[in-house]
PDB file of C-alpha atoms and ligand atoms in Angstrom:
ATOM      1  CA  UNK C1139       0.177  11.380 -13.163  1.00  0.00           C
ATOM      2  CA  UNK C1140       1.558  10.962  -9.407  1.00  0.00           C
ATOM      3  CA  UNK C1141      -0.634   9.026  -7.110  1.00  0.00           C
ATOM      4  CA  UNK C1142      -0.829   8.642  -3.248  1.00  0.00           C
ATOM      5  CA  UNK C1143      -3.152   5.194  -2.243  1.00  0.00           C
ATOM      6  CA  UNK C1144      -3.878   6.565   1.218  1.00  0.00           C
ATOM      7  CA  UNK C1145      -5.894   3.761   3.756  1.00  0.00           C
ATOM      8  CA  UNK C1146      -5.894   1.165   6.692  1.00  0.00           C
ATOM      9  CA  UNK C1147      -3.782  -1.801   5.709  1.00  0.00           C
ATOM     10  CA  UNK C1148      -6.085  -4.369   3.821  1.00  0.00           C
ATOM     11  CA  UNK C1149      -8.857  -1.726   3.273  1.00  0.00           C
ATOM     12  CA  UNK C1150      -7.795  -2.662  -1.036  1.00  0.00           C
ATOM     13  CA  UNK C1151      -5.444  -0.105  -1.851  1.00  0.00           C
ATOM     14  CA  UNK C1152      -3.166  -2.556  -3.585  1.00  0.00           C
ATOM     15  CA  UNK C1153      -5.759  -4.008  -5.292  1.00  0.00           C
ATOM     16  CA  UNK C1154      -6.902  -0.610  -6.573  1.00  0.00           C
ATOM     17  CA  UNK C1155      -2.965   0.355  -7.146  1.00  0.00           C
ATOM     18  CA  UNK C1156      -3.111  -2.967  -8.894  1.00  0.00           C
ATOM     19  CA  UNK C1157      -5.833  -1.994 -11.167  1.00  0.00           C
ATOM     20  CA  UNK C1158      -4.991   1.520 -11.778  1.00  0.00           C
ATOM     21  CA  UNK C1159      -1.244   0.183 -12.958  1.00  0.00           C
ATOM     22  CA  UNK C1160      -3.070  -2.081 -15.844  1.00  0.00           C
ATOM     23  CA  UNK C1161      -5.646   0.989 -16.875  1.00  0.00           C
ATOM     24  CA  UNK C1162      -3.124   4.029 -16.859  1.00  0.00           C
ATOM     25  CA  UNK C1163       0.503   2.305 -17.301  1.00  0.00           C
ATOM     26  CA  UNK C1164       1.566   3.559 -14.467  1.00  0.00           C
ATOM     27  CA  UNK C1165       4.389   1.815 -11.932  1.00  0.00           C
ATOM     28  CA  UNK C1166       3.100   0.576  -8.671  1.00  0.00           C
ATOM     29  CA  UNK C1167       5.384   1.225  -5.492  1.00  0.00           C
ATOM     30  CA  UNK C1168       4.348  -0.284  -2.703  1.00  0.00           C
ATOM     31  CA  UNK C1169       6.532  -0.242  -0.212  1.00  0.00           C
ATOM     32  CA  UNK C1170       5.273  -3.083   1.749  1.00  0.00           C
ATOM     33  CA  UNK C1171       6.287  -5.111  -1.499  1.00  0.00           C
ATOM     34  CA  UNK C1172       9.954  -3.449  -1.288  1.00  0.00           C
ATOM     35  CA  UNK C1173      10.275  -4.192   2.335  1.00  0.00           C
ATOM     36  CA  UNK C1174       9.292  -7.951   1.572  1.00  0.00           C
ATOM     37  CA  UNK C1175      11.423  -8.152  -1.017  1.00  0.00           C
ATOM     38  CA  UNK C1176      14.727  -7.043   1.167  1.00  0.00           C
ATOM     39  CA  UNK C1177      13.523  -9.609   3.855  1.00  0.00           C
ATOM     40  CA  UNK C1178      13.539 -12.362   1.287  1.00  0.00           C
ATOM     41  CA  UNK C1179      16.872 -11.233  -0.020  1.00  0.00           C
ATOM     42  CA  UNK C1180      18.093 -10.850   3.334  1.00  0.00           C
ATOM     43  CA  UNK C1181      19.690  -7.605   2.703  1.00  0.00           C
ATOM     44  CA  UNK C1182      20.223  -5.259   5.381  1.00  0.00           C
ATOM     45  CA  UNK C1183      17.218  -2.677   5.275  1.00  0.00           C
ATOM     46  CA  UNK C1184      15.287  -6.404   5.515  1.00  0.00           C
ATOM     47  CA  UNK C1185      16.577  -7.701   8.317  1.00  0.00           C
ATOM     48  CA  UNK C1186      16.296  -4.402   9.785  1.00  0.00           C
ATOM     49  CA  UNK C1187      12.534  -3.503   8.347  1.00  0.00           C
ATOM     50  CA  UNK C1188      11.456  -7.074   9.572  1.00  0.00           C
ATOM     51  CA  UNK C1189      12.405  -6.225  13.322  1.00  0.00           C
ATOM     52  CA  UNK C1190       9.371  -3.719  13.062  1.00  0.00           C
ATOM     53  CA  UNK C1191       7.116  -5.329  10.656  1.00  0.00           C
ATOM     54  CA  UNK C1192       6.383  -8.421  12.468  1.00  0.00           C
ATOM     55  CA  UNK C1193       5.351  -6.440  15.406  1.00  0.00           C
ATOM     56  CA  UNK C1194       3.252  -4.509  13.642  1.00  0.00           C
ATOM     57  CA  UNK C1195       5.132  -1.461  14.079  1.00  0.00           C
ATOM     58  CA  UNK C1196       6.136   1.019  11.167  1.00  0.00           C
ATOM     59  CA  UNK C1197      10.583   1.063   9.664  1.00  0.00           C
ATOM     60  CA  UNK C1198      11.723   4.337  10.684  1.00  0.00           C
ATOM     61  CA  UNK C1199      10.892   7.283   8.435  1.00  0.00           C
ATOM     62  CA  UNK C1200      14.229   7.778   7.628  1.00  0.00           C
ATOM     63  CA  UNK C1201      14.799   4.366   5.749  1.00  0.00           C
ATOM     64  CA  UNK C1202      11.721   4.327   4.092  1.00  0.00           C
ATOM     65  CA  UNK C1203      12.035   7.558   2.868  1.00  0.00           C
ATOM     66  CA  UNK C1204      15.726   7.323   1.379  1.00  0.00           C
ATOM     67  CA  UNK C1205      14.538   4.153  -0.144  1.00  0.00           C
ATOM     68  CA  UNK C1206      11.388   5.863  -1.872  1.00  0.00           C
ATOM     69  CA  UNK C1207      12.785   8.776  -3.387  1.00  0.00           C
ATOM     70  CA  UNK C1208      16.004   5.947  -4.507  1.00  0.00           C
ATOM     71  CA  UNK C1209      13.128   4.135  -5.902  1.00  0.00           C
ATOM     72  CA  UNK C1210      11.423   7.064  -7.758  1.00  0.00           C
ATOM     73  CA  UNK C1211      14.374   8.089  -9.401  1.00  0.00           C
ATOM     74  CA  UNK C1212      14.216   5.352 -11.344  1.00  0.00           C
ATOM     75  CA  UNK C1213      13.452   6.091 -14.918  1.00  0.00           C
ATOM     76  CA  UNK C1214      10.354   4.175 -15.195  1.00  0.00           C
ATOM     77  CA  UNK C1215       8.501   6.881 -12.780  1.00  0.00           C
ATOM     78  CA  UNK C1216       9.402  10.011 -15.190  1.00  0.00           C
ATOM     79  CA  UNK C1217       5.810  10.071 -16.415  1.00  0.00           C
ATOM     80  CA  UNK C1218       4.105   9.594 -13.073  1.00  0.00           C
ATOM     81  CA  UNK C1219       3.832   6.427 -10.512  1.00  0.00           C
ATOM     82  CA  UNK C1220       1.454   5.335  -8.012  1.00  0.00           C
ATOM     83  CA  UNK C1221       2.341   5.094  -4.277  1.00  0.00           C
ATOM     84  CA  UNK C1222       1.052   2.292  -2.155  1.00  0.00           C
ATOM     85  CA  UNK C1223       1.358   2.395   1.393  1.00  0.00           C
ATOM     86  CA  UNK C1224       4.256   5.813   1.491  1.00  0.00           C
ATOM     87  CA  UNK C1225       3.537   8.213   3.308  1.00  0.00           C
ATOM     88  CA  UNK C1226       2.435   6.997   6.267  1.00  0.00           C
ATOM     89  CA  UNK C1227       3.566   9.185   8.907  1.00  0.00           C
ATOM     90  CA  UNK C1228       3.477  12.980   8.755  1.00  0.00           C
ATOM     91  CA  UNK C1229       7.200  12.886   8.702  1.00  0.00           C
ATOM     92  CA  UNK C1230       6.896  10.746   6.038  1.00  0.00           C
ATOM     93  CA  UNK C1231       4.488  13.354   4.181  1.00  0.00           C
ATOM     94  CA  UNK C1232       5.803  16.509   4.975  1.00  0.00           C
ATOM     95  CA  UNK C1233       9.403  15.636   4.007  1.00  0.00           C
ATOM     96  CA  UNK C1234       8.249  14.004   0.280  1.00  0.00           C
ATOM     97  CA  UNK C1235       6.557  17.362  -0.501  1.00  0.00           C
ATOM     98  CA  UNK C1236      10.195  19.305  -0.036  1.00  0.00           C
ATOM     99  CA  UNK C1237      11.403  16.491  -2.095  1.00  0.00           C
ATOM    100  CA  UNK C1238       8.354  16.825  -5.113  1.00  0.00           C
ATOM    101  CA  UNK C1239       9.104  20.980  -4.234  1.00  0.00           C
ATOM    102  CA  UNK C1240      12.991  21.053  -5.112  1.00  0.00           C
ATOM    103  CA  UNK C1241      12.151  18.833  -8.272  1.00  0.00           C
ATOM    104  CA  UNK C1242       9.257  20.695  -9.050  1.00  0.00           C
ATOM    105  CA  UNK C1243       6.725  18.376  -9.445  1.00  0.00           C
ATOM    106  CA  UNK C1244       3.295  17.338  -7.088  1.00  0.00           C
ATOM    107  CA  UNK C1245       1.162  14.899  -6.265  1.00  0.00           C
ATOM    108  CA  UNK C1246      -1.994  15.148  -8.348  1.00  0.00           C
ATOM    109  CA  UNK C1247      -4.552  13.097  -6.588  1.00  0.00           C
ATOM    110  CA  UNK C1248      -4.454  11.303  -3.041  1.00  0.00           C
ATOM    111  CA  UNK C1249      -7.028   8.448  -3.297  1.00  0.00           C
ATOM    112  CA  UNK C1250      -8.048   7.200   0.229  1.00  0.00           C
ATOM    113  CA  UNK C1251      -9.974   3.320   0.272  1.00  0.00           C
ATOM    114  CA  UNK C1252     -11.895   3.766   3.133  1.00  0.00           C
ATOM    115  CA  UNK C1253     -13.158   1.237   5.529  1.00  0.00           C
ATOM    116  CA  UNK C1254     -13.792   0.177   9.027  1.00  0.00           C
ATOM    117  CA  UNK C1255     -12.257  -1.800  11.333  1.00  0.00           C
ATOM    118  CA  UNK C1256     -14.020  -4.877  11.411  1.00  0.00           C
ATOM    119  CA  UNK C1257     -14.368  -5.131   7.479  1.00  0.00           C
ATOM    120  CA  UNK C1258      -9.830  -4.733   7.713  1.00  0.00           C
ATOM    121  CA  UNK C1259      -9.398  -7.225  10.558  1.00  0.00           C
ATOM    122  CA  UNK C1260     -11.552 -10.011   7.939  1.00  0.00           C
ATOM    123  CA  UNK C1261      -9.585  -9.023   5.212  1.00  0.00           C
ATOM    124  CA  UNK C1262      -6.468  -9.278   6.589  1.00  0.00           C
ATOM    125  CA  UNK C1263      -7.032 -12.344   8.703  1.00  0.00           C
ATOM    126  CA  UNK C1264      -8.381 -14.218   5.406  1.00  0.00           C
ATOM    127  CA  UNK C1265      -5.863 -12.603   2.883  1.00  0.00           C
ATOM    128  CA  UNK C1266      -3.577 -15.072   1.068  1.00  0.00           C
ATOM    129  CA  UNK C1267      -1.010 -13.739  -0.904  1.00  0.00           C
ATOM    130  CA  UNK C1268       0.817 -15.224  -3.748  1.00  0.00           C
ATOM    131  CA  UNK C1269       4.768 -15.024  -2.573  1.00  0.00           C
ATOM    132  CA  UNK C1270       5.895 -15.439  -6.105  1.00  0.00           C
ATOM    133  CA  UNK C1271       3.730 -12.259  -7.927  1.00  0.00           C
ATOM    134  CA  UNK C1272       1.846 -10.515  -4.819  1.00  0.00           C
ATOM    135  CA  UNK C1273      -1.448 -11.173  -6.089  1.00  0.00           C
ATOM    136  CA  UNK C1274      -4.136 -10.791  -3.312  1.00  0.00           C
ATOM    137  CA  UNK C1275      -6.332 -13.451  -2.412  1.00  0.00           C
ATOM    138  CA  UNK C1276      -8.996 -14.525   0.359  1.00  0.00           C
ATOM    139  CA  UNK C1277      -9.966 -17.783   1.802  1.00  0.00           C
ATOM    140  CA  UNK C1278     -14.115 -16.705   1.982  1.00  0.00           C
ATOM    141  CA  UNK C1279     -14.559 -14.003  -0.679  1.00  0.00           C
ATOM    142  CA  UNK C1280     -11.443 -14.052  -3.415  1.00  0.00           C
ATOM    143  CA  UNK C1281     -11.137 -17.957  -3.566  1.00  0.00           C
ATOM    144  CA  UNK C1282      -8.529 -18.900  -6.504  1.00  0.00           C
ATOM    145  CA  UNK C1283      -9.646 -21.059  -8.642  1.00  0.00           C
ATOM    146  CA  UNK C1284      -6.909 -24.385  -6.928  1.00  0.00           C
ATOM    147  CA  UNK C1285      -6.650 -23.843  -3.528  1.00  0.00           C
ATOM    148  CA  UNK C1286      -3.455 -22.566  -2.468  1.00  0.00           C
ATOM    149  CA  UNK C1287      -2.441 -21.522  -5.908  1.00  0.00           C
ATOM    150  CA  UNK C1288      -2.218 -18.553  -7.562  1.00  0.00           C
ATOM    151  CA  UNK C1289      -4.283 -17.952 -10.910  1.00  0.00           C
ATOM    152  CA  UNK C1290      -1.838 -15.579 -12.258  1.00  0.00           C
ATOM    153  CA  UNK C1291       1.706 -17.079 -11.843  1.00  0.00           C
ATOM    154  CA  UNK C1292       1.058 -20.333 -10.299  1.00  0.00           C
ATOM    155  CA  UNK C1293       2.680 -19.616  -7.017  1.00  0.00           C
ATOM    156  CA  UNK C1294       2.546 -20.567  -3.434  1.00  0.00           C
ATOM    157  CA  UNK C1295      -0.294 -18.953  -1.746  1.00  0.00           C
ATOM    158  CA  UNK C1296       0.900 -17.797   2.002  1.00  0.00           C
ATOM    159  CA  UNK C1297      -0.692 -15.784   5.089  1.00  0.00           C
ATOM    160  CA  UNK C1298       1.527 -13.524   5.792  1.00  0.00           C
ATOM    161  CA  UNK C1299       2.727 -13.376   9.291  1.00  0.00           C
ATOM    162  CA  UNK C1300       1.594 -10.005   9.795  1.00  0.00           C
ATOM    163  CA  UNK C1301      -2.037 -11.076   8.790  1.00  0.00           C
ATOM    164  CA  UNK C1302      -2.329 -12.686  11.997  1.00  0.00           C
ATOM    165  CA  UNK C1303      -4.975 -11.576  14.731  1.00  0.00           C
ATOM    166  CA  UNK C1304      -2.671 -10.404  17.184  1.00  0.00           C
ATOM    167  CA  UNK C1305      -0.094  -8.534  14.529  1.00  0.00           C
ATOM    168  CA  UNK C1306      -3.217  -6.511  13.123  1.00  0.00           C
ATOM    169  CA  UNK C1307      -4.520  -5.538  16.479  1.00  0.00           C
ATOM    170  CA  UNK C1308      -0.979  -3.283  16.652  1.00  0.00           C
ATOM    171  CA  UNK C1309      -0.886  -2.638  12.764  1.00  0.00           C
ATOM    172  CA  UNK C1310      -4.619  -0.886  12.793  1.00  0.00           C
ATOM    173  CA  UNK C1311      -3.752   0.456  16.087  1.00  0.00           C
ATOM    174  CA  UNK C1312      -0.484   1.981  14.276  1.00  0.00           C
ATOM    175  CA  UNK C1313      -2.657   3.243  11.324  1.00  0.00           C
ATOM    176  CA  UNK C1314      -4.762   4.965  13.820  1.00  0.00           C
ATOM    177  CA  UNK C1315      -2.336   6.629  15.435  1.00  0.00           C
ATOM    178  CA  UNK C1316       0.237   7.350  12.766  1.00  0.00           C
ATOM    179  CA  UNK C1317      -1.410   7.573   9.292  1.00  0.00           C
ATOM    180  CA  UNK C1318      -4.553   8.515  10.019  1.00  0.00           C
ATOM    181  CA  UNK C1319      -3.366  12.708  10.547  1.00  0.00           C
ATOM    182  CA  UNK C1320      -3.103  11.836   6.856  1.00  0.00           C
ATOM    183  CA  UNK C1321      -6.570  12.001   5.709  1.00  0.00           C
ATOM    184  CA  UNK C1322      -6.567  15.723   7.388  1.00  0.00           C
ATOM    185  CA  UNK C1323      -3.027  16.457   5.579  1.00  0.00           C
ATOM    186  CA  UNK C1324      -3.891  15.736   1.961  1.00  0.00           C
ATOM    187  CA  UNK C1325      -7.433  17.081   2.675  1.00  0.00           C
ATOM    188  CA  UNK C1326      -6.017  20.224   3.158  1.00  0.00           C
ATOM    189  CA  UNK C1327      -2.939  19.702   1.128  1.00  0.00           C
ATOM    190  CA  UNK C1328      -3.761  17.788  -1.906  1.00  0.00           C
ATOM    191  CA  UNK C1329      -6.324  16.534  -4.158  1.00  0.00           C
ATOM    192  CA  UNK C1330      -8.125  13.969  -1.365  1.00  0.00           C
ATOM    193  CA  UNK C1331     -10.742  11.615  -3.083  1.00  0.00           C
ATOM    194  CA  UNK C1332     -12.593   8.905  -0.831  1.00  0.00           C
ATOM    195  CA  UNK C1333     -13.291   5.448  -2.512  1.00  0.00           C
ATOM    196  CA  UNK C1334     -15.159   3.098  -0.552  1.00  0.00           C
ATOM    197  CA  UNK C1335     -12.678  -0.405   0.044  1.00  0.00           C
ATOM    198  CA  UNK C1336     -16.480  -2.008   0.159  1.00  0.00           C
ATOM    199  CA  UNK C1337     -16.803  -1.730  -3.307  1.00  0.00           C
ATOM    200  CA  UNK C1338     -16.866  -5.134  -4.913  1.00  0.00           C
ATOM    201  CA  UNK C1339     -16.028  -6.222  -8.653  1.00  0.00           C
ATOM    202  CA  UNK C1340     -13.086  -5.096 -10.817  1.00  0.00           C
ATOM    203  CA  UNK C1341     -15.629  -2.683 -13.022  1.00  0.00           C
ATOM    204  CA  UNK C1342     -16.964  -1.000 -10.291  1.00  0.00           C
ATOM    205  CA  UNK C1343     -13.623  -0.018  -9.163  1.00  0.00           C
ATOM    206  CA  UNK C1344     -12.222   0.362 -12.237  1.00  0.00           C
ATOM    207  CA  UNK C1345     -15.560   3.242 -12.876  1.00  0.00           C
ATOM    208  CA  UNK C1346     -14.977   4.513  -9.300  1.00  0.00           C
ATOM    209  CA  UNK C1347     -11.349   5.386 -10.298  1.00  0.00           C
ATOM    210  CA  UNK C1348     -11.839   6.505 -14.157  1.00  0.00           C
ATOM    211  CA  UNK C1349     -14.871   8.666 -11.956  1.00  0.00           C
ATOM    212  CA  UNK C1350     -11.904  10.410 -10.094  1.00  0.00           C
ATOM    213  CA  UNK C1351      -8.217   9.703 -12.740  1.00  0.00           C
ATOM    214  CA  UNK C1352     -10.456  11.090 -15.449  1.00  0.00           C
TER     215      UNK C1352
HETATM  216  P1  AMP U2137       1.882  -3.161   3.822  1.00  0.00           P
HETATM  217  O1  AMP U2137       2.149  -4.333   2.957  1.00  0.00           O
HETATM  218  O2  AMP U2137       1.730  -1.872   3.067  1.00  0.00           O
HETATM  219  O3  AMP U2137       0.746  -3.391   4.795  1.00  0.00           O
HETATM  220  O4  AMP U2137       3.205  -2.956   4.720  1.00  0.00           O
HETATM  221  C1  AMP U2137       3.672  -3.977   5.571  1.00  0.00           C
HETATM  222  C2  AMP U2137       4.552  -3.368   6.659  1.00  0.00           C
HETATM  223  O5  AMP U2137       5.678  -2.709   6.060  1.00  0.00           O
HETATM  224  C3  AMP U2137       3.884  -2.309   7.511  1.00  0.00           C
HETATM  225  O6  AMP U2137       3.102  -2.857   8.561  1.00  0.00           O
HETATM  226  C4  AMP U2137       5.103  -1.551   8.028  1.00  0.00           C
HETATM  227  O7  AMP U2137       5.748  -2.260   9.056  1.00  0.00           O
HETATM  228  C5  AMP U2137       6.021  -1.553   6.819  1.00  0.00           C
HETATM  229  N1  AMP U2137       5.790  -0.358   5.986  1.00  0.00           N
HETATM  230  C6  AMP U2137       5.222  -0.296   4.749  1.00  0.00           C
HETATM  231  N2  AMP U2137       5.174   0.962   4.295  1.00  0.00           N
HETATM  232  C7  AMP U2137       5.727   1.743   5.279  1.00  0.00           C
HETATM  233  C8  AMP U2137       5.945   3.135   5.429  1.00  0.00           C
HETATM  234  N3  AMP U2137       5.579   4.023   4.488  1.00  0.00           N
HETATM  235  N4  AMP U2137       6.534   3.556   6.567  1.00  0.00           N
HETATM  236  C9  AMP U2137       6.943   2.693   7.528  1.00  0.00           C
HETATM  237  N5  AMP U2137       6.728   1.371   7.465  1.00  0.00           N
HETATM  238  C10 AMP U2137       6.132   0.892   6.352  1.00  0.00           C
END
């Protein structure tokens, strides 16, 4: 099964990736994660990916594209993956679907977490992330159980320099103007289902998504 996560950044589509990954055994390919990864390493798509991230802006659709379809060629996405935060652009979109085309397969379901933009700019501004595993916390309503550590590794905790109030002024302003088309695209497109990014514990996701996987 081939998934799109399709929403504003911090609406929860990682931690509905997340989720979907432990139910269905499917890799999770976000490439925010990629992108921070290459910055850490200091390798040369992160040094150049970090010029536009920490303005908010999005890394030209060329180099995230050659670096998605490198990524899904990997073996462990032969039985299907799920896509976290690619495409975002039409470009983005339009030129993945030649690529599924020539290799004959499609994306089977597009699931967008919806949400607005005051619920995003809390999210974001309280998100902590763990910088060893990725896991997703918040200071008010996800509180680990030690402060500053993660539960599930035992990692540093960070805010991520893009979470800050100015950064996600220009990232939802991006989202607006970029990814949003999106929605309209795989409406017409693909198989669109809407999830609400409101939605609270792990089992009402997890029946929200068997509602649409299943
Ligand atoms: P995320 O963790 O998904 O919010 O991504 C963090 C940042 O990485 C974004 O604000 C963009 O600068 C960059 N990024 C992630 N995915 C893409 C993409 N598909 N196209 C361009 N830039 C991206």
């Amino acid at each position: 099964m081939n998934i799109i996560m399709l929403g504003a950044p911090g609406a929860g589509k990682g931690t509905i990736a997340a989720l979907i990954k432990e139910k269905y055994n499917l890799p999770h390919i976000s490439t925010g994660d990629i992108f921070r990864a290459n910055i850490k390493e200091e390798t040369e798509l992160g040094k150049l990916a970090k010029s536009y991230i920490d303005k908010g802006a999005l890394v030209p659709d060329d180099v995230t594209i050659n670096m998605v379809m490198d990524r899904l060629s990997n073996d462990d996405c032969k039985s299907g993956y799920i896509l976290d935060g690619f495409p975002r652009t039409i470009v983005q979109a339009t030129e993945f679907e030649k690529a599924l085309q020539k290799s004959n397969t499609k994306i089977d379901v597009c699931i967008l977490v919806d949400g607005d933009d005051d619920m995003i700019a809390n999210r974001l501004s309280g998100r902590r992330v763990c910088e060893k595993c990725g896991a997703s916390y918040h200071i008010e309503h996800m509180k680990p159980v030690k402060e500053g550590i993660c539960d599930k590794c035992g990692g540093n905790l960070i805010h991520r320099k893009d979470d800050t109030v100015d950064v996600i002024k220009d990232r939802l302003k991006t989202y607006h103007e970029q990814t949003q088309p999106l929605i309209d695209y795989y409406g017409k497109n693909g198989n669109l289902k809407t999830v609400s990014g409101f939605l609270g514990s792990k089992e009402e996701i997890i029946k929200a998504i068997e509602g649409i996987l299943n």
